[in-house]
mmCIF file of C-alpha atoms and ligand atoms in Angstrom:
data_model
loop_
_atom_site.group_PDB
_atom_site.id
_atom_site.type_symbol
_atom_site.label_atom_id
_atom_site.label_comp_id
_atom_site.label_asym_id
_atom_site.label_seq_id
_atom_site.Cartn_x
_atom_site.Cartn_y
_atom_site.Cartn_z
ATOM 1 C CA MET A 26 0.000 0.000 0.000
ATOM 2 C CA MET A 27 1.209 3.450 -0.880
ATOM 3 C CA LEU A 28 1.191 5.903 1.985
ATOM 4 C CA VAL A 29 0.204 9.478 1.321
ATOM 5 C CA SER A 30 1.760 11.843 3.798
ATOM 6 C CA ILE A 31 -0.179 14.605 5.395
ATOM 7 C CA GLY A 32 1.480 17.258 7.475
ATOM 8 C CA CYS A 33 5.204 17.450 8.197
ATOM 9 C CA GLY A 34 7.217 17.660 5.012
ATOM 10 C CA ALA A 35 4.104 17.068 2.991
ATOM 11 C CA ALA A 36 4.620 20.021 0.678
ATOM 12 C CA ASP A 37 7.738 18.512 -0.917
ATOM 13 C CA ASP A 38 6.479 15.002 -1.133
ATOM 14 C CA PRO A 39 5.187 13.906 -4.541
ATOM 15 C CA GLU A 40 2.977 11.385 -2.807
ATOM 16 C CA THR A 41 0.970 14.139 -1.128
ATOM 17 C CA ASP A 42 -1.352 14.683 -4.078
ATOM 18 C CA PRO A 43 -4.736 13.501 -2.779
ATOM 19 C CA GLY A 44 -5.422 12.387 -6.351
ATOM 20 C CA THR A 45 -2.975 9.523 -5.833
ATOM 21 C CA THR A 46 -4.789 8.312 -2.748
ATOM 22 C CA PRO A 47 -5.514 4.625 -3.248
ATOM 23 C CA GLU A 48 -8.948 3.205 -2.497
ATOM 24 C CA THR A 49 -7.698 0.942 0.225
ATOM 25 C CA GLU A 50 -9.204 -0.208 3.452
ATOM 26 C CA THR A 51 -6.620 1.682 5.403
ATOM 27 C CA GLY A 52 -6.865 4.973 3.554
ATOM 28 C CA THR A 53 -4.267 7.695 3.608
ATOM 29 C CA GLY A 54 -1.474 8.112 6.068
ATOM 30 C CA GLY A 55 1.455 10.284 6.970
ATOM 31 C CA GLU A 56 4.368 9.528 9.243
ATOM 32 C CA LYS A 57 7.342 11.521 10.410
ATOM 33 C CA ASP A 58 10.807 10.459 9.244
ATOM 34 C CA ASP A 59 11.160 8.339 12.365
ATOM 35 C CA GLY A 60 7.892 6.546 11.526
ATOM 36 C CA THR A 61 5.876 8.084 14.350
ATOM 37 C CA VAL A 62 2.489 9.764 14.102
ATOM 38 C CA ASP A 63 1.058 12.474 16.416
ATOM 39 C CA ILE A 64 -2.647 12.274 15.644
ATOM 40 C CA GLY A 65 -4.449 9.154 14.446
ATOM 41 C CA ILE A 66 -7.814 9.488 12.728
ATOM 42 C CA VAL A 67 -10.107 6.506 12.233
ATOM 43 C CA LEU A 68 -13.237 6.839 10.079
ATOM 44 C CA PRO A 69 -15.988 4.215 9.641
ATOM 45 C CA THR A 70 -16.121 3.430 5.917
ATOM 46 C CA LYS A 71 -15.192 4.606 2.452
ATOM 47 C CA ASP A 72 -18.412 3.144 1.100
ATOM 48 C CA GLU A 73 -20.467 6.208 2.037
ATOM 49 C CA PRO A 74 -19.702 9.616 0.499
ATOM 50 C CA ARG A 75 -20.218 11.241 3.905
ATOM 51 C CA TRP A 76 -16.988 9.773 5.333
ATOM 52 C CA VAL A 77 -14.938 10.254 2.179
ATOM 53 C CA GLN A 78 -15.973 13.880 2.464
ATOM 54 C CA ASP A 79 -14.679 13.982 6.043
ATOM 55 C CA GLU A 80 -11.353 12.521 4.872
ATOM 56 C CA THR A 81 -11.063 15.207 2.186
ATOM 57 C CA ARG A 82 -11.888 17.968 4.653
ATOM 58 C CA PHE A 83 -9.300 16.608 7.098
ATOM 59 C CA GLN A 84 -6.704 16.563 4.319
ATOM 60 C CA GLU A 85 -7.545 20.160 3.370
ATOM 61 C CA ALA A 86 -7.429 21.337 6.965
ATOM 62 C CA LEU A 87 -4.169 19.522 7.689
ATOM 63 C CA ALA A 88 -2.328 20.537 4.541
ATOM 64 C CA ASP A 89 -0.133 23.018 6.416
ATOM 65 C CA THR A 90 0.115 21.434 9.832
ATOM 66 C CA ASP A 91 3.421 20.602 11.449
ATOM 67 C CA TYR A 92 1.902 17.599 13.183
ATOM 68 C CA SER A 93 1.957 14.206 11.523
ATOM 69 C CA VAL A 94 -1.418 12.645 10.989
ATOM 70 C CA GLU A 95 -2.621 9.322 9.635
ATOM 71 C CA ILE A 96 -6.182 8.583 8.522
ATOM 72 C CA LEU A 97 -7.440 4.996 8.448
ATOM 73 C CA PHE A 98 -10.812 3.528 7.450
ATOM 74 C CA SER A 99 -12.532 0.661 9.274
ATOM 75 C CA GLN A 100 -14.752 -0.477 6.377
ATOM 76 C CA GLY A 101 -17.763 -1.172 8.562
ATOM 77 C CA SER A 102 -15.942 -3.606 10.863
ATOM 78 C CA SER A 103 -15.248 -3.180 14.580
ATOM 79 C CA ALA A 104 -12.421 -5.734 14.291
ATOM 80 C CA LYS A 105 -10.747 -3.730 11.507
ATOM 81 C CA GLU A 106 -11.292 -0.588 13.569
ATOM 82 C CA LYS A 107 -9.477 -2.107 16.539
ATOM 83 C CA GLU A 108 -6.609 -3.207 14.279
ATOM 84 C CA ASN A 109 -6.414 0.345 12.938
ATOM 85 C CA VAL A 110 -6.208 1.770 16.443
ATOM 86 C CA GLU A 111 -3.564 -0.771 17.430
ATOM 87 C CA SER A 112 -1.506 0.083 14.363
ATOM 88 C CA LEU A 113 -1.706 3.793 15.243
ATOM 89 C CA LEU A 114 -0.703 3.026 18.834
ATOM 90 C CA THR A 115 2.453 1.291 17.601
ATOM 91 C CA LYS A 116 3.263 4.540 15.790
ATOM 92 C CA GLY A 117 3.116 6.440 19.064
ATOM 93 C CA ILE A 118 0.033 8.630 18.567
ATOM 94 C CA ASP A 119 -0.826 10.993 21.406
ATOM 95 C CA VAL A 120 -4.362 11.743 20.247
ATOM 96 C CA LEU A 121 -6.922 9.485 18.583
ATOM 97 C CA ILE A 122 -9.838 11.054 16.684
ATOM 98 C CA ILE A 123 -12.268 8.233 16.018
ATOM 99 C CA CYS A 124 -15.707 7.927 14.482
ATOM 100 C CA PRO A 125 -16.870 4.476 15.553
ATOM 101 C CA HIS A 126 -18.503 2.025 13.181
ATOM 102 C CA ASP A 127 -20.461 0.671 16.155
ATOM 103 C CA GLY A 128 -20.666 2.781 19.334
ATOM 104 C CA ASP A 129 -20.453 -0.102 21.825
ATOM 105 C CA GLY A 130 -18.179 -2.131 19.566
ATOM 106 C CA ALA A 131 -15.511 0.602 19.590
ATOM 107 C CA ALA A 132 -15.214 0.613 23.386
ATOM 108 C CA ALA A 133 -12.392 -1.972 23.322
ATOM 109 C CA ALA A 134 -10.405 0.131 20.836
ATOM 110 C CA ALA A 135 -10.879 3.235 23.011
ATOM 111 C CA ASP A 136 -9.820 1.255 26.081
ATOM 112 C CA ALA A 137 -6.655 0.112 24.295
ATOM 113 C CA ALA A 138 -5.815 3.712 23.395
ATOM 114 C CA ALA A 139 -6.533 5.029 26.892
ATOM 115 C CA ALA A 140 -4.352 2.281 28.388
ATOM 116 C CA GLU A 141 -1.432 3.820 26.493
ATOM 117 C CA GLY A 142 -2.211 7.315 27.747
ATOM 118 C CA VAL A 143 -3.686 8.435 24.412
ATOM 119 C CA THR A 144 -6.423 11.078 24.500
ATOM 120 C CA VAL A 145 -9.530 9.747 22.738
ATOM 121 C CA ILE A 146 -11.802 12.168 20.864
ATOM 122 C CA SER A 147 -15.048 10.640 19.626
ATOM 123 C CA TYR A 148 -15.877 12.200 16.274
ATOM 124 C CA ASP A 149 -19.500 12.673 15.097
ATOM 125 C CA ARG A 150 -20.643 9.360 16.612
ATOM 126 C CA LEU A 151 -20.237 8.736 20.342
ATOM 127 C CA ILE A 152 -18.306 5.706 21.598
ATOM 128 C CA THR A 153 -20.532 4.196 24.273
ATOM 129 C CA GLY A 154 -20.099 1.925 27.274
ATOM 130 C CA THR A 155 -16.579 2.942 28.324
ATOM 131 C CA ASP A 156 -14.953 5.681 30.382
ATOM 132 C CA ALA A 157 -12.069 5.780 27.899
ATOM 133 C CA VAL A 158 -13.593 8.610 25.822
ATOM 134 C CA ASP A 159 -12.130 11.993 26.764
ATOM 135 C CA TYR A 160 -14.018 14.328 24.422
ATOM 136 C CA TYR A 161 -16.794 14.317 21.851
ATOM 137 C CA VAL A 162 -16.985 16.573 18.791
ATOM 138 C CA THR A 163 -20.386 16.459 17.163
ATOM 139 C CA PHE A 164 -23.217 18.135 15.350
ATOM 140 C CA ASP A 165 -26.436 18.752 17.215
ATOM 141 C CA SER A 166 -27.952 15.426 16.210
ATOM 142 C CA VAL A 167 -31.255 15.886 18.024
ATOM 143 C CA SER A 168 -31.689 19.080 15.973
ATOM 144 C CA VAL A 169 -30.976 17.125 12.788
ATOM 145 C CA GLY A 170 -33.945 14.848 13.473
ATOM 146 C CA ALA A 171 -36.126 17.768 14.580
ATOM 147 C CA ALA A 172 -35.312 19.624 11.342
ATOM 148 C CA GLN A 173 -36.314 16.566 9.321
ATOM 149 C CA GLY A 174 -39.588 16.135 11.199
ATOM 150 C CA GLN A 175 -40.391 19.838 11.038
ATOM 151 C CA TYR A 176 -39.844 19.852 7.283
ATOM 152 C CA LEU A 177 -42.447 17.119 6.831
ATOM 153 C CA ILE A 178 -44.868 19.044 9.044
ATOM 154 C CA ASP A 179 -44.314 22.281 7.123
ATOM 155 C CA GLN A 180 -45.080 20.574 3.810
ATOM 156 C CA SER A 181 -48.175 18.704 5.029
ATOM 157 C CA LYS A 182 -51.751 19.675 4.271
ATOM 158 C CA GLY A 183 -54.917 18.544 6.055
ATOM 159 C CA THR A 184 -55.110 15.296 7.981
ATOM 160 C CA GLY A 185 -54.456 11.595 7.501
ATOM 161 C CA ASN A 186 -51.215 12.121 5.569
ATOM 162 C CA PRO A 187 -49.427 8.769 5.152
ATOM 163 C CA LEU A 188 -46.117 8.817 7.041
ATOM 164 C CA TYR A 189 -43.345 6.295 6.411
ATOM 165 C CA LEU A 190 -40.605 6.207 9.042
ATOM 166 C CA TYR A 191 -37.018 5.076 8.492
ATOM 167 C CA ALA A 192 -34.061 5.151 10.872
ATOM 168 C CA GLY A 193 -30.291 4.664 10.926
ATOM 169 C CA ALA A 194 -28.331 1.747 12.384
ATOM 170 C CA ALA A 195 -29.192 0.694 15.930
ATOM 171 C CA SER A 196 -25.444 0.308 16.595
ATOM 172 C CA ASP A 197 -25.028 4.078 16.041
ATOM 173 C CA ASN A 198 -25.981 6.269 18.992
ATOM 174 C CA ASN A 199 -26.774 9.049 16.516
ATOM 175 C CA ALA A 200 -29.628 7.004 15.057
ATOM 176 C CA PHE A 201 -31.366 7.359 18.435
ATOM 177 C CA LEU A 202 -30.646 11.087 18.662
ATOM 178 C CA PHE A 203 -31.972 11.687 15.133
ATOM 179 C CA PHE A 204 -35.092 9.651 15.872
ATOM 180 C CA GLU A 205 -35.615 11.365 19.220
ATOM 181 C CA GLY A 206 -35.473 14.769 17.520
ATOM 182 C CA ALA A 207 -37.841 13.748 14.739
ATOM 183 C CA TRP A 208 -40.296 12.140 17.165
ATOM 184 C CA SER A 209 -40.315 15.215 19.393
ATOM 185 C CA VAL A 210 -41.902 17.276 16.629
ATOM 186 C CA LEU A 211 -43.797 14.589 14.696
ATOM 187 C CA GLN A 212 -45.510 12.882 17.629
ATOM 188 C CA PRO A 213 -47.950 15.743 18.371
ATOM 189 C CA LYS A 214 -48.800 15.826 14.668
ATOM 190 C CA ILE A 215 -49.411 12.094 14.647
ATOM 191 C CA ALA A 216 -51.539 12.350 17.793
ATOM 192 C CA ASP A 217 -53.653 15.157 16.257
ATOM 193 C CA GLY A 218 -54.263 13.172 13.058
ATOM 194 C CA THR A 219 -52.112 15.211 10.675
ATOM 195 C CA PHE A 220 -50.055 12.096 9.941
ATOM 196 C CA GLU A 221 -50.840 8.395 9.966
ATOM 197 C CA ILE A 222 -47.880 6.042 10.495
ATOM 198 C CA ILE A 223 -47.981 3.325 7.844
ATOM 199 C CA ASN A 224 -44.939 1.122 8.263
ATOM 200 C CA SER A 225 -44.243 0.486 11.948
ATOM 201 C CA ALA A 226 -46.642 -1.262 14.315
ATOM 202 C CA ALA A 227 -44.298 -0.413 17.200
ATOM 203 C CA ALA A 228 -44.490 3.310 16.357
ATOM 204 C CA VAL A 229 -48.288 3.128 16.065
ATOM 205 C CA GLY A 230 -48.411 1.463 19.479
ATOM 206 C CA LEU A 231 -46.392 4.329 20.974
ATOM 207 C CA GLN A 232 -47.928 7.193 19.033
ATOM 208 C CA ASP A 233 -49.557 8.798 22.060
ATOM 209 C CA LYS A 234 -46.263 9.032 23.965
ATOM 210 C CA ALA A 235 -44.460 12.333 23.626
ATOM 211 C CA GLU A 236 -41.168 11.077 25.021
ATOM 212 C CA LEU A 237 -39.852 7.617 24.322
ATOM 213 C CA THR A 238 -37.401 5.614 26.411
ATOM 214 C CA ARG A 239 -34.356 4.192 24.686
ATOM 215 C CA ASP A 240 -35.970 0.739 24.703
ATOM 216 C CA GLU A 241 -39.119 2.119 23.109
ATOM 217 C CA MET A 242 -37.060 3.828 20.428
ATOM 218 C CA SER A 243 -35.183 0.549 19.939
ATOM 219 C CA SER A 244 -38.443 -1.248 19.248
ATOM 220 C CA ILE A 245 -39.329 1.251 16.499
ATOM 221 C CA ILE A 246 -35.815 1.491 15.075
ATOM 222 C CA GLY A 247 -35.703 -2.325 15.012
ATOM 223 C CA GLN A 248 -38.653 -2.280 12.595
ATOM 224 C CA VAL A 249 -37.591 0.595 10.363
ATOM 225 C CA THR A 250 -33.800 0.509 10.442
ATOM 226 C CA THR A 251 -31.910 1.005 7.191
ATOM 227 C CA ASN A 252 -28.732 -0.001 8.987
ATOM 228 C CA TRP A 253 -27.290 2.992 7.071
ATOM 229 C CA ASP A 254 -27.255 0.700 4.054
ATOM 230 C CA PHE A 255 -28.637 1.757 0.655
ATOM 231 C CA ASN A 256 -29.767 -1.752 -0.263
ATOM 232 C CA GLU A 257 -31.401 -2.427 3.057
ATOM 233 C CA ALA A 258 -33.224 0.903 2.711
ATOM 234 C CA LYS A 259 -34.444 -0.034 -0.762
ATOM 235 C CA ASN A 260 -35.561 -3.504 0.323
ATOM 236 C CA LYS A 261 -37.432 -2.148 3.344
ATOM 237 C CA ALA A 262 -39.169 0.494 1.215
ATOM 238 C CA GLU A 263 -40.209 -2.158 -1.327
ATOM 239 C CA THR A 264 -41.577 -4.388 1.431
ATOM 240 C CA HIS A 265 -43.507 -1.512 3.002
ATOM 241 C CA LEU A 266 -44.999 -0.453 -0.328
ATOM 242 C CA THR A 267 -46.013 -4.005 -1.121
ATOM 243 C CA ALA A 268 -47.739 -4.314 2.264
ATOM 244 C CA ALA A 269 -49.528 -0.950 2.076
ATOM 245 C CA GLY A 270 -52.812 -0.606 0.205
ATOM 246 C CA ALA A 271 -53.334 2.156 -2.375
ATOM 247 C CA ASP A 272 -55.266 4.157 0.262
ATOM 248 C CA LYS A 273 -52.043 4.385 2.300
ATOM 249 C CA LYS A 274 -50.187 5.969 -0.598
ATOM 250 C CA GLY A 275 -51.120 9.029 -2.695
ATOM 251 C CA ASP A 276 -49.252 12.059 -1.341
ATOM 252 C CA VAL A 277 -46.822 10.521 1.135
ATOM 253 C CA TYR A 278 -44.334 11.817 3.702
ATOM 254 C CA ILE A 279 -41.105 9.960 4.359
ATOM 255 C CA LEU A 280 -38.721 10.403 7.263
ATOM 256 C CA ALA A 281 -35.444 9.165 5.742
ATOM 257 C CA PRO A 282 -32.500 9.389 8.140
ATOM 258 C CA ASN A 283 -29.731 10.446 5.743
ATOM 259 C CA ASP A 284 -29.005 11.255 2.129
ATOM 260 C CA GLY A 285 -27.753 7.855 1.000
ATOM 261 C CA THR A 286 -30.820 6.046 2.286
ATOM 262 C CA ALA A 287 -33.101 8.907 1.130
ATOM 263 C CA ARG A 288 -31.999 8.457 -2.481
ATOM 264 C CA SER A 289 -32.671 4.685 -2.330
ATOM 265 C CA ILE A 290 -36.037 5.128 -0.659
ATOM 266 C CA ALA A 291 -37.047 8.008 -2.945
ATOM 267 C CA ASP A 292 -36.188 5.988 -6.067
ATOM 268 C CA THR A 293 -38.295 3.110 -4.748
ATOM 269 C CA PHE A 294 -41.314 5.281 -3.928
ATOM 270 C CA ALA A 295 -41.003 7.042 -7.300
ATOM 271 C CA THR A 296 -41.648 3.769 -9.122
ATOM 272 C CA ASP A 297 -44.920 2.997 -7.279
ATOM 273 C CA SER A 298 -47.830 4.114 -9.455
ATOM 274 C CA ASP A 299 -50.064 4.594 -6.393
ATOM 275 C CA VAL A 300 -47.672 7.195 -4.977
ATOM 276 C CA SER A 301 -48.623 10.513 -6.564
ATOM 277 C CA SER A 302 -46.090 12.647 -4.697
ATOM 278 C CA TYR A 303 -43.637 12.291 -1.861
ATOM 279 C CA VAL A 304 -41.816 14.587 0.543
ATOM 280 C CA ILE A 305 -38.600 12.984 1.792
ATOM 281 C CA THR A 306 -35.938 14.135 4.216
ATOM 282 C CA GLY A 307 -32.182 13.505 4.349
ATOM 283 C CA GLN A 308 -28.997 14.756 5.931
ATOM 284 C CA ASP A 309 -25.327 15.293 5.043
ATOM 285 C CA ALA A 310 -25.677 17.484 1.936
ATOM 286 C CA GLU A 311 -23.992 14.781 -0.134
ATOM 287 C CA LYS A 312 -23.324 15.935 -3.676
ATOM 288 C CA ALA A 313 -25.609 13.286 -5.172
ATOM 289 C CA SER A 314 -28.435 14.468 -2.923
ATOM 290 C CA ILE A 315 -27.849 18.113 -3.761
ATOM 291 C CA GLN A 316 -28.379 17.117 -7.395
ATOM 292 C CA TYR A 317 -31.518 15.187 -6.335
ATOM 293 C CA ILE A 318 -32.803 18.305 -4.555
ATOM 294 C CA ILE A 319 -32.131 20.485 -7.595
ATOM 295 C CA ASP A 320 -33.927 17.877 -9.738
ATOM 296 C CA GLY A 321 -36.892 17.654 -7.325
ATOM 297 C CA LYS A 322 -36.213 14.006 -6.417
ATOM 298 C CA GLN A 323 -35.287 14.628 -2.745
ATOM 299 C CA SER A 324 -37.075 17.353 -0.763
ATOM 300 C CA MET A 325 -34.487 18.473 1.762
ATOM 301 C CA THR A 326 -31.219 17.683 3.443
ATOM 302 C CA VAL A 327 -29.702 18.789 6.712
ATOM 303 C CA PHE A 328 -26.373 20.432 6.005
ATOM 304 C CA LYS A 329 -23.735 19.511 8.543
ATOM 305 C CA ASP A 330 -20.675 21.597 7.725
ATOM 306 C CA VAL A 331 -17.941 19.008 8.026
ATOM 307 C CA ARG A 332 -15.312 21.763 7.847
ATOM 308 C CA THR A 333 -16.418 22.916 11.308
ATOM 309 C CA LEU A 334 -16.328 19.428 12.813
ATOM 310 C CA VAL A 335 -12.893 18.803 11.343
ATOM 311 C CA LYS A 336 -11.591 22.130 12.621
ATOM 312 C CA ASP A 337 -13.034 21.585 16.103
ATOM 313 C CA SER A 338 -11.497 18.130 16.392
ATOM 314 C CA ILE A 339 -8.097 19.281 15.147
ATOM 315 C CA ASP A 340 -8.154 22.300 17.471
ATOM 316 C CA MET A 341 -8.997 19.953 20.311
ATOM 317 C CA ALA A 342 -6.185 17.559 19.367
ATOM 318 C CA VAL A 343 -3.685 20.410 19.111
ATOM 319 C CA SER A 344 -4.748 21.736 22.539
ATOM 320 C CA VAL A 345 -4.101 18.293 23.978
ATOM 321 C CA LEU A 346 -0.704 18.050 22.250
ATOM 322 C CA LYS A 347 0.227 21.450 23.683
ATOM 323 C CA GLY A 348 -0.889 20.389 27.140
ATOM 324 C CA ASP A 349 -3.858 22.792 27.186
ATOM 325 C CA MET A 350 -7.419 22.026 28.201
ATOM 326 C CA PRO A 351 -9.692 21.864 25.102
ATOM 327 C CA GLY A 352 -12.821 24.042 25.207
ATOM 328 C CA THR A 353 -16.174 22.255 25.350
ATOM 329 C CA THR A 354 -19.767 23.474 25.315
ATOM 330 C CA GLY A 355 -21.706 20.655 26.948
ATOM 331 C CA ALA A 356 -21.662 16.929 27.656
ATOM 332 C CA TYR A 357 -23.156 13.698 26.285
ATOM 333 C CA ASP A 358 -23.998 10.612 28.320
ATOM 334 C CA ASN A 359 -22.249 7.560 26.854
ATOM 335 C CA LYS A 360 -23.908 5.147 29.346
ATOM 336 C CA VAL A 361 -20.787 5.220 31.580
ATOM 337 C CA LYS A 362 -19.855 8.884 31.844
ATOM 338 C CA GLU A 363 -20.772 12.386 30.773
ATOM 339 C CA VAL A 364 -18.357 13.037 27.935
ATOM 340 C CA PRO A 365 -17.372 16.737 27.561
ATOM 341 C CA ALA A 366 -18.513 17.792 24.101
ATOM 342 C CA LYS A 367 -18.248 20.538 21.504
ATOM 343 C CA GLN A 368 -21.384 20.766 19.414
ATOM 344 C CA THR A 369 -22.086 22.392 16.042
ATOM 345 C CA GLU A 370 -25.388 23.628 14.673
ATOM 346 C CA VAL A 371 -27.004 22.388 11.450
ATOM 347 C CA ILE A 372 -28.904 24.031 8.571
ATOM 348 C CA THR A 373 -32.033 22.863 6.713
ATOM 349 C CA VAL A 374 -31.494 22.979 2.946
ATOM 350 C CA ASP A 375 -34.067 22.599 0.186
ATOM 351 C CA GLN A 376 -34.506 23.967 -3.337
ATOM 352 C CA LYS A 377 -35.097 27.461 -1.983
ATOM 353 C CA ASN A 378 -31.750 27.935 -0.254
ATOM 354 C CA VAL A 379 -29.536 25.261 -1.791
ATOM 355 C CA LYS A 380 -27.496 27.769 -3.780
ATOM 356 C CA ALA A 381 -27.022 30.204 -0.894
ATOM 357 C CA ALA A 382 -26.199 27.500 1.666
ATOM 358 C CA LEU A 383 -23.913 25.277 -0.365
ATOM 359 C CA ILE A 384 -22.566 27.160 -3.384
ATOM 360 C CA ASP A 385 -22.381 30.786 -2.285
ATOM 361 C CA SER A 386 -20.848 29.582 1.004
ATOM 362 C CA GLY A 387 -18.001 27.959 -0.944
ATOM 363 C CA TYR A 388 -18.812 24.447 0.281
ATOM 364 C CA TYR A 389 -19.290 23.119 -3.256
ATOM 365 C CA GLU A 390 -18.614 24.499 -6.739
ATOM 366 C CA ALA A 391 -21.607 25.354 -8.953
ATOM 367 C CA SER A 392 -19.897 23.407 -11.745
ATOM 368 C CA GLU A 393 -20.385 20.177 -9.774
ATOM 369 C CA PHE A 394 -24.155 20.335 -10.444
ATOM 370 C CA THR A 395 -26.513 20.735 -13.385
ATOM 371 C CA GLY A 396 -29.709 22.767 -13.478
ATOM 372 C CA LEU A 397 -28.710 25.188 -10.703
ATOM 373 C CA GLU A 398 -30.392 28.549 -11.091
HETATM 374 C C1 BGC B 418 -23.759 10.406 10.800
HETATM 375 C C2 BGC B 418 -24.457 10.768 9.514
HETATM 376 C C3 BGC B 418 -24.307 9.622 8.512
HETATM 377 C C4 BGC B 418 -24.678 8.297 9.139
HETATM 378 C C5 BGC B 418 -24.379 7.130 8.219
HETATM 379 C C6 BGC B 418 -24.275 9.089 11.307
HETATM 380 O O1 BGC B 418 -23.673 8.747 12.503
HETATM 381 O O2 BGC B 418 -23.950 11.434 11.761
HETATM 382 O O3 BGC B 418 -23.931 11.970 9.004
HETATM 383 O O4 BGC B 418 -25.099 9.840 7.382
HETATM 384 O O5 BGC B 418 -23.991 8.092 10.334
HETATM 385 O O6 BGC B 418 -23.033 6.990 7.998
#
């Protein structure tokens, strides 16, 4: 595997061109001349554009750093993730920035890092069930779900609107936070008859409860999980449409947890002749979904500016390396401790503000899309 250096000495190294980055399970890496690394970064998978985007933003942000950094991908496997962490530990990292594939499953990797005195920063997803997490850098995930739910409410008309619910992977703590946020706004509108839940008996059974326990959310998520997988999302949507009668279709409302699953679910609903229109949510502002929004195939996305998350986690890591105390703005319960956290706000994006939010802000280039006004 070819290593691509980031950081120290990177400017003179012909291997620094991100264009030469191989599509490998271990991703890009940079070591100092003595083979050591200061900051290790472990991301969940290259199979979703979201995390490739994070890698790119890390590379951009670290282009001029004097610290050596290596980024590894776990390819949806907790075992691979642990191997990645162990490999970074042998290179002497002082700080580990890690987005777990599975929140509980990553506890052993965090423990291994903590045992070597490494500061562990959980990135975007919280590592749960261990006291070995020092900090958490995240978006406001409850707000993400609330923004999705509110969008569906704002687009609805009258009563009895068919509502199809989908969720992320139960192994990802964020899936619960997104669902909690969505439920907090949707539940009163289900209780008052604005929406009718079509595809989850567990959700129907709980529809009069404003606040759900984690176990109650688990029972719903268990029925409507996409597992963050495009194919699973498509298969679930097909099954739900097959089970639902024509009277449960027409103008439908779909809570899709993120952009990748939204595109799969939207494509599936679009092919059902009994569905006359759909409103569907997403999150991540993935390029493919921005094109879907421009084309009217996805209704909205929640823009999470990865540049901010990357900057916050690097600033935190650098504070640690300098022996300073990183700044935090709150705390998240990881089932064992309250993890000090820095949280970033999110923005709802649809056709109306897509250009202002994503092009005029310099996040993407207009030339990456067609049909932008
Ligand atoms: C992230 C989302 C992402 C999802 C699937 C979540 O933990 O917060 O941005 O779409 O995982 O990878």
